[in-house]
Each structure stands twice: as structure tokens, then as C-alpha cells.
Amino acid sequence: MKVLVAVKRVIDFNVKPRVKMDGSGVDLANVKMSMNPFDEIAVEEAIRLREKGVASEIVAVSIGPAKAQETLRTALAMGADRAILVQTDEEVEPLAVAKILAKIAEEEQPGMFILGKQAIDDDNNATGQMLAALLGWPQGTFASKVEAANDNVTVTREVDGGLETVKLQLPAVVTTDLRLNEPRYASLPNIMKAKSKPLATKSPGDYGVDVARRLETIKVTEPSKRQAGIKVASVDELVDRLKGLGIAK
Ligand code: AMP
């Protein structure tokens, strides 16, 4: 079975985002960018499926600027077999991403499409669900365990009240949650090998998808600053103060 994995280039999770002076967005000039952490988990899961003999080929897909090639090379260094970059300098919204991914799925005919549950830049948590709807495939979102058999996949989902297990007919869309696995680091020899793995470059137009924005960002602001704390001299004073705040009795 072929597995497709969607990987997005986003601001690195260790970087504190700086909001642009005019409040129009986050300043990405000279900021470290990396693969969205949930997508690293998606790549890792695809590799584990191949190690179990379930997946035969892993194709990583990204939609973004030319620099997203680096993100795809990371996926290739981790173990993906080939990559597709749909190159655009536009900021592409989840619906347009899902439409492009759906076209690629129709061309590639994978057994499974694995995405992250959300991209940490815009926190949309929408693309996987939209992709499943466009394809008419079943979806297992927020996966913390994935067990694939011949024609189905069992996905354990992290839901508010605990864990929900669903069995999906393949082909299916799966989105990853944090606890699914711990992604491997790419070794130096694999980083070298990844340089010669195939990476095809396409454009949104090749898939007949219009990526013009439909959503308007009105304003982006920094979270309000936390107030400074105070030091207390003793546990008794701490308890008194907590009582004063109505936190302790
Ligand atoms: P979102 O719905 O934007 O929170 O993104 C959810 C998931 O969709 C991400 O974790 C990626 O797997 C995938 N995705 C979103 N945008 C892109 C993109 N531009 N290129 C590749 N994958 C994407």
C-alpha cells in the first residue's frame, strides 16, 4: 500500500513568534522554519507502517514556497521515498490545500493519507477533515494509535472524555496527535541519501486549484503579558494569600 504524508513548513516550535508592527501577521523574516511537529509524527508513522510491511511506498507532499523543499528533504531523510512540492508563494488556506491534496490522492491512489492534526502556525485543525470530505474517504483524526490490516485501519483517537477507537475502510485519512509516536532523527548518511531521492515540483495550476485567499485576517496581536509574580517568605504566608484569592480554604 502506498502512503501519502502531508508536511508543512512552519515557524519552528522553539521560536517565540514576533507580531508585525502593523498587526497584519507574524514576522517571518530571518526566523527559523521547520517541519510542523505533527507532520514529523505523520512521517514517522508512515515509516513504521513500512517497517511492519504494511506500507510499500511513502510519498511526502508539501504546498508552499521553494524553501519547502528543505522540509521535504527532511521527510526524505527520515525515510520517505519521494516527494512532491506544489510551489506557491501565496499563503494557502486549508480548503485550497485540501483540494490540491485531493487531486494528488486521485493521481497517486494511496491506501492512506496521513496528516498532522494541526499546523502550529495557523492552528486551523481543518485540512485533514476537509480532505476526507472531498475524497469521500473515512477519517480517523487525533490518532494516538494506528493499526492497519489488509483493507482497514483501526485508529485510537484522543477525544475529550478519553479514547475512542474507530475502524476505517481503506483508503482513509488519518491525522496525528502528539502521543502517536516519537519521530526519529535523520542520520547523517540518510540526510546525504535524501539529496538524490526524487522531488517533483508542481504548481497549484497543474491541479486546477485556485489558491486565492478567501479569509481576511483582521488583526494579529501578541498574547497579553503575564503579571509579575511575588515572593512569599513562608508556606503560611503562601496559604494565607491563596485563601485571600479564594484558591485555598
Ligand atoms: P491545518 O488544518 O492548517 O491545521 O493543518 C493540518 C495538517 O494539514 C498539517 O499538519 C499538515 O499535515 C497538512 N497541511 C496543512 N497545510 C499544508 C501545506 N501547506 N502543505 C502540506 N501540508 C499541509
Tab-separated table of C-alpha atoms and ligand atoms in Angstrom:
chain	number	residue	atom	x	y	z
A	1	MET	CA	0.000	0.000	0.000
A	2	LYS	CA	1.179	3.489	-0.851
A	3	VAL	CA	1.046	6.080	1.939
A	4	LEU	CA	0.913	9.822	1.289
A	5	VAL	CA	2.052	12.224	4.011
A	6	ALA	CA	1.386	15.980	4.092
A	7	VAL	CA	4.179	18.096	5.554
A	8	LYS	CA	4.014	21.838	6.091
A	9	ARG	CA	6.906	24.247	6.573
A	10	VAL	CA	6.097	26.355	9.620
A	11	ILE	CA	7.815	28.632	12.126
A	12	ASP	CA	9.971	26.413	14.375
A	13	PHE	CA	8.158	25.466	17.582
A	14	ASN	CA	11.059	26.777	19.696
A	15	VAL	CA	10.844	30.264	18.226
A	16	LYS	CA	8.812	32.938	20.008
A	17	PRO	CA	6.710	34.486	17.234
A	18	ARG	CA	7.052	38.252	16.736
A	19	VAL	CA	3.932	40.060	15.620
A	20	LYS	CA	4.471	42.615	12.829
A	21	MET	CA	4.246	46.258	13.924
A	22	ASP	CA	1.134	46.842	11.786
A	23	GLY	CA	-0.655	43.807	13.307
A	24	SER	CA	-1.077	42.209	9.886
A	25	GLY	CA	0.571	38.898	10.819
A	26	VAL	CA	3.646	37.195	12.254
A	27	ASP	CA	7.059	38.428	11.132
A	28	LEU	CA	8.799	35.530	9.398
A	29	ALA	CA	11.903	37.450	8.248
A	30	ASN	CA	15.074	35.626	9.378
A	31	VAL	CA	13.067	33.223	11.526
A	32	LYS	CA	13.962	29.532	11.805
A	33	MET	CA	11.423	27.397	9.950
A	34	SER	CA	10.941	23.637	10.370
A	35	MET	CA	8.566	20.798	9.599
A	36	ASN	CA	5.295	21.124	11.520
A	37	PRO	CA	5.786	18.834	14.577
A	38	PHE	CA	2.558	16.889	13.961
A	39	ASP	CA	3.764	16.213	10.406
A	40	GLU	CA	7.021	14.754	11.727
A	41	ILE	CA	4.794	12.353	13.661
A	42	ALA	CA	2.900	11.618	10.413
A	43	VAL	CA	6.139	10.818	8.544
A	44	GLU	CA	7.301	8.637	11.444
A	45	GLU	CA	4.026	6.705	11.449
A	46	ALA	CA	4.260	6.083	7.704
A	47	ILE	CA	7.806	4.758	8.155
A	48	ARG	CA	6.655	2.473	10.980
A	49	LEU	CA	3.882	1.155	8.706
A	50	ARG	CA	6.531	0.357	6.104
A	51	GLU	CA	8.717	-1.335	8.726
A	52	LYS	CA	5.710	-3.505	9.629
A	53	GLY	CA	5.330	-4.459	5.964
A	54	VAL	CA	2.015	-2.587	5.620
A	55	ALA	CA	3.249	0.368	3.538
A	56	SER	CA	5.306	-0.187	0.398
A	57	GLU	CA	5.976	3.405	-0.674
A	58	ILE	CA	5.884	6.729	1.198
A	59	VAL	CA	5.335	9.970	-0.703
A	60	ALA	CA	5.713	13.296	1.145
A	61	VAL	CA	3.747	16.274	-0.173
A	62	SER	CA	4.114	19.960	0.678
A	63	ILE	CA	2.417	23.088	-0.581
A	64	GLY	CA	4.453	26.222	-0.091
A	65	PRO	CA	7.418	28.311	-1.229
A	66	ALA	CA	10.568	26.939	-2.894
A	67	LYS	CA	12.132	26.682	0.579
A	68	ALA	CA	9.585	23.998	1.488
A	69	GLN	CA	11.964	21.729	-0.461
A	70	GLU	CA	14.048	21.673	2.736
A	71	THR	CA	11.058	20.354	4.664
A	72	LEU	CA	10.526	17.657	2.040
A	73	ARG	CA	14.231	16.734	2.148
A	74	THR	CA	13.843	16.273	5.907
A	75	ALA	CA	10.932	13.883	5.251
A	76	LEU	CA	13.089	12.054	2.677
A	77	ALA	CA	15.983	11.883	5.148
A	78	MET	CA	13.668	10.405	7.782
A	79	GLY	CA	12.675	7.689	5.285
A	80	ALA	CA	10.091	8.862	2.718
A	81	ASP	CA	10.788	7.517	-0.784
A	82	ARG	CA	9.898	10.514	-2.913
A	83	ALA	CA	8.383	13.962	-2.596
A	84	ILE	CA	6.069	16.388	-4.372
A	85	LEU	CA	6.326	20.152	-3.856
A	86	VAL	CA	3.367	22.207	-5.022
A	87	GLN	CA	5.144	25.512	-5.206
A	88	THR	CA	3.449	28.818	-4.452
A	89	ASP	CA	4.364	31.982	-2.592
A	90	GLU	CA	0.731	32.565	-1.641
A	91	GLU	CA	-0.390	31.771	1.895
A	92	VAL	CA	-2.605	28.772	1.106
A	93	GLU	CA	-5.747	28.236	3.202
A	94	PRO	CA	-6.848	24.778	4.396
A	95	LEU	CA	-9.580	24.374	1.757
A	96	ALA	CA	-7.155	25.052	-1.102
A	97	VAL	CA	-4.553	22.749	0.495
A	98	ALA	CA	-7.197	20.029	0.851
A	99	LYS	CA	-8.280	20.470	-2.795
A	100	ILE	CA	-4.673	20.079	-4.013
A	101	LEU	CA	-4.066	17.077	-1.746
A	102	ALA	CA	-7.306	15.504	-3.016
A	103	LYS	CA	-6.120	15.851	-6.632
A	104	ILE	CA	-2.775	14.285	-5.706
A	105	ALA	CA	-4.608	11.437	-3.941
A	106	GLU	CA	-6.693	10.827	-7.077
A	107	GLU	CA	-3.472	10.630	-9.136
A	108	GLU	CA	-1.439	8.578	-6.668
A	109	GLN	CA	-4.202	6.289	-5.336
A	110	PRO	CA	-2.714	5.761	-1.842
A	111	GLY	CA	-4.197	3.405	0.731
A	112	MET	CA	-3.793	6.042	3.427
A	113	PHE	CA	-3.203	9.787	3.616
A	114	ILE	CA	-1.588	10.846	6.901
A	115	LEU	CA	-1.598	14.492	8.006
A	116	GLY	CA	-0.891	16.315	11.221
A	117	LYS	CA	-3.921	17.181	13.330
A	118	GLN	CA	-2.982	20.846	13.006
A	119	ALA	CA	-0.328	23.157	11.695
A	120	ILE	CA	1.178	25.097	14.607
A	121	ASP	CA	1.312	28.389	12.676
A	122	ASP	CA	-2.387	28.944	11.974
A	123	ASP	CA	-3.856	26.242	14.286
A	124	ASN	CA	-6.668	25.559	11.828
A	125	ASN	CA	-7.143	21.826	12.503
A	126	ALA	CA	-9.177	21.614	9.313
A	127	THR	CA	-7.182	20.248	6.376
A	128	GLY	CA	-7.423	16.509	7.136
A	129	GLN	CA	-11.165	16.693	7.726
A	130	MET	CA	-11.714	18.693	4.516
A	131	LEU	CA	-9.534	16.273	2.551
A	132	ALA	CA	-11.558	13.276	3.772
A	133	ALA	CA	-14.795	15.072	2.845
A	134	LEU	CA	-13.547	15.975	-0.648
A	135	LEU	CA	-12.392	12.419	-1.319
A	136	GLY	CA	-15.402	10.787	0.355
A	137	TRP	CA	-12.956	8.711	2.464
A	138	PRO	CA	-13.401	7.786	6.138
A	139	GLN	CA	-11.295	9.759	8.616
A	140	GLY	CA	-9.538	8.914	11.886
A	141	THR	CA	-8.473	12.225	13.422
A	142	PHE	CA	-6.340	12.896	16.545
A	143	ALA	CA	-4.780	9.428	16.275
A	144	SER	CA	-2.769	8.130	19.222
A	145	LYS	CA	-2.557	4.580	17.799
A	146	VAL	CA	-2.810	3.282	14.237
A	147	GLU	CA	-3.094	-0.414	13.364
A	148	ALA	CA	-3.506	-1.210	9.693
A	149	ALA	CA	-4.697	-4.582	8.407
A	150	ASN	CA	-5.463	-5.672	4.809
A	151	ASP	CA	-8.332	-3.448	3.837
A	152	ASN	CA	-8.899	-1.435	7.022
A	153	VAL	CA	-7.180	0.603	9.689
A	154	THR	CA	-8.031	0.808	13.381
A	155	VAL	CA	-7.403	4.255	14.824
A	156	THR	CA	-7.440	5.108	18.528
A	157	ARG	CA	-8.496	8.741	18.841
A	158	GLU	CA	-7.804	11.194	21.644
A	159	VAL	CA	-11.179	12.701	22.488
A	160	ASP	CA	-12.199	14.912	25.415
A	161	GLY	CA	-13.557	12.132	27.594
A	162	GLY	CA	-10.774	9.614	26.897
A	163	LEU	CA	-10.009	7.356	23.944
A	164	GLU	CA	-12.290	6.374	21.087
A	165	THR	CA	-11.418	3.521	18.718
A	166	VAL	CA	-12.707	3.552	15.146
A	167	LYS	CA	-12.244	1.015	12.359
A	168	LEU	CA	-11.999	2.576	8.899
A	169	GLN	CA	-12.215	1.014	5.480
A	170	LEU	CA	-9.161	1.886	3.363
A	171	PRO	CA	-8.419	4.219	1.677
A	172	ALA	CA	-8.655	6.542	4.641
A	173	VAL	CA	-7.389	9.842	6.032
A	174	VAL	CA	-5.580	9.768	9.394
A	175	THR	CA	-4.443	12.831	11.359
A	176	THR	CA	-1.808	12.510	14.066
A	177	ASP	CA	-1.913	13.544	17.711
A	178	LEU	CA	1.122	14.134	19.921
A	179	ARG	CA	1.203	10.750	21.629
A	180	LEU	CA	1.144	8.621	18.445
A	181	ASN	CA	4.922	8.177	18.331
A	182	GLU	CA	8.273	9.866	18.846
A	183	PRO	CA	9.712	10.844	15.485
A	184	ARG	CA	13.234	9.658	14.692
A	185	TYR	CA	16.106	11.985	13.871
A	186	ALA	CA	17.511	11.673	10.384
A	187	SER	CA	21.042	10.247	10.453
A	188	LEU	CA	23.816	11.990	8.501
A	189	PRO	CA	24.077	9.185	5.897
A	190	ASN	CA	20.300	9.374	5.390
A	191	ILE	CA	20.472	13.175	5.017
A	192	MET	CA	23.083	12.635	2.273
A	193	LYS	CA	20.994	9.895	0.634
A	194	ALA	CA	17.901	12.128	0.692
A	195	LYS	CA	19.604	14.610	-1.634
A	196	SER	CA	19.298	12.178	-4.537
A	197	LYS	CA	15.749	10.983	-3.852
A	198	PRO	CA	13.136	12.188	-6.396
A	199	LEU	CA	11.404	15.506	-5.674
A	200	ALA	CA	8.848	16.661	-8.256
A	201	THR	CA	7.901	20.349	-8.421
A	202	LYS	CA	4.366	21.281	-9.473
A	203	SER	CA	2.139	24.344	-9.267
A	204	PRO	CA	-1.431	24.734	-7.928
A	205	GLY	CA	-2.456	25.378	-11.563
A	206	ASP	CA	-1.267	21.858	-12.515
A	207	TYR	CA	-4.090	20.591	-10.293
A	208	GLY	CA	-6.575	23.233	-11.438
A	209	VAL	CA	-6.840	24.712	-7.946
A	210	ASP	CA	-7.259	28.446	-7.350
A	211	VAL	CA	-5.343	29.336	-4.177
A	212	ALA	CA	-6.610	32.937	-3.889
A	213	ARG	CA	-7.380	33.821	-0.276
A	214	ARG	CA	-10.979	33.732	0.872
A	215	LEU	CA	-10.330	34.579	4.503
A	216	GLU	CA	-9.273	38.031	5.634
A	217	THR	CA	-7.008	38.496	8.653
A	218	ILE	CA	-8.366	41.488	10.533
A	219	LYS	CA	-5.712	41.789	13.211
A	220	VAL	CA	-2.970	39.775	14.887
A	221	THR	CA	-1.960	40.701	18.442
A	222	GLU	CA	0.508	39.375	20.996
A	223	PRO	CA	-0.988	37.466	23.940
A	224	SER	CA	-1.358	39.793	26.941
A	225	LYS	CA	1.702	39.855	29.161
A	226	ARG	CA	1.563	37.890	32.392
A	227	GLN	CA	1.771	39.964	35.542
A	228	ALA	CA	4.936	39.563	37.568
A	229	GLY	CA	4.698	37.118	40.490
A	230	ILE	CA	5.635	37.817	44.101
A	231	LYS	CA	7.911	36.005	46.527
A	232	VAL	CA	6.460	34.826	49.825
A	233	ALA	CA	8.540	34.314	52.959
A	234	SER	CA	6.902	31.118	54.223
A	235	VAL	CA	4.384	28.393	53.479
A	236	ASP	CA	1.983	30.019	55.970
A	237	GLU	CA	2.098	33.276	54.070
A	238	LEU	CA	1.519	31.367	50.803
A	239	VAL	CA	-1.556	29.642	52.259
A	240	ASP	CA	-2.875	32.972	53.633
A	241	ARG	CA	-2.510	34.600	50.245
A	242	LEU	CA	-4.165	31.675	48.464
A	243	LYS	CA	-7.044	31.904	50.962
A	244	GLY	CA	-7.258	35.622	50.176
A	245	LEU	CA	-7.638	34.745	46.499
A	246	GLY	CA	-10.264	32.128	47.313
A	247	ILE	CA	-7.978	29.344	45.952
A	248	ALA	CA	-7.327	27.565	49.309
A	249	LYS	CA	-9.695	27.047	52.262
B	1	AMP	P1	-4.258	22.788	9.482
B	1	AMP	O1	-5.615	22.299	9.066
B	1	AMP	O2	-3.815	24.009	8.707
B	1	AMP	O3	-4.127	22.986	10.976
B	1	AMP	O4	-3.210	21.659	9.062
B	1	AMP	C1	-3.404	20.292	9.372
B	1	AMP	C2	-2.426	19.444	8.605
B	1	AMP	O5	-2.652	19.596	7.199
B	1	AMP	C3	-0.941	19.777	8.791
B	1	AMP	O6	-0.424	19.154	9.954
B	1	AMP	C4	-0.340	19.180	7.521
B	1	AMP	O7	-0.212	17.766	7.612
B	1	AMP	C5	-1.429	19.485	6.488
B	1	AMP	N1	-1.157	20.766	5.806
B	1	AMP	C6	-1.715	21.978	6.056
B	1	AMP	N2	-1.193	22.927	5.243
B	1	AMP	C7	-0.261	22.283	4.456
B	1	AMP	C8	0.631	22.684	3.431
B	1	AMP	N3	0.698	23.962	3.014
B	1	AMP	N4	1.427	21.744	2.859
B	1	AMP	C9	1.366	20.457	3.267
B	1	AMP	N5	0.546	20.019	4.230
B	1	AMP	C10	-0.255	20.901	4.822
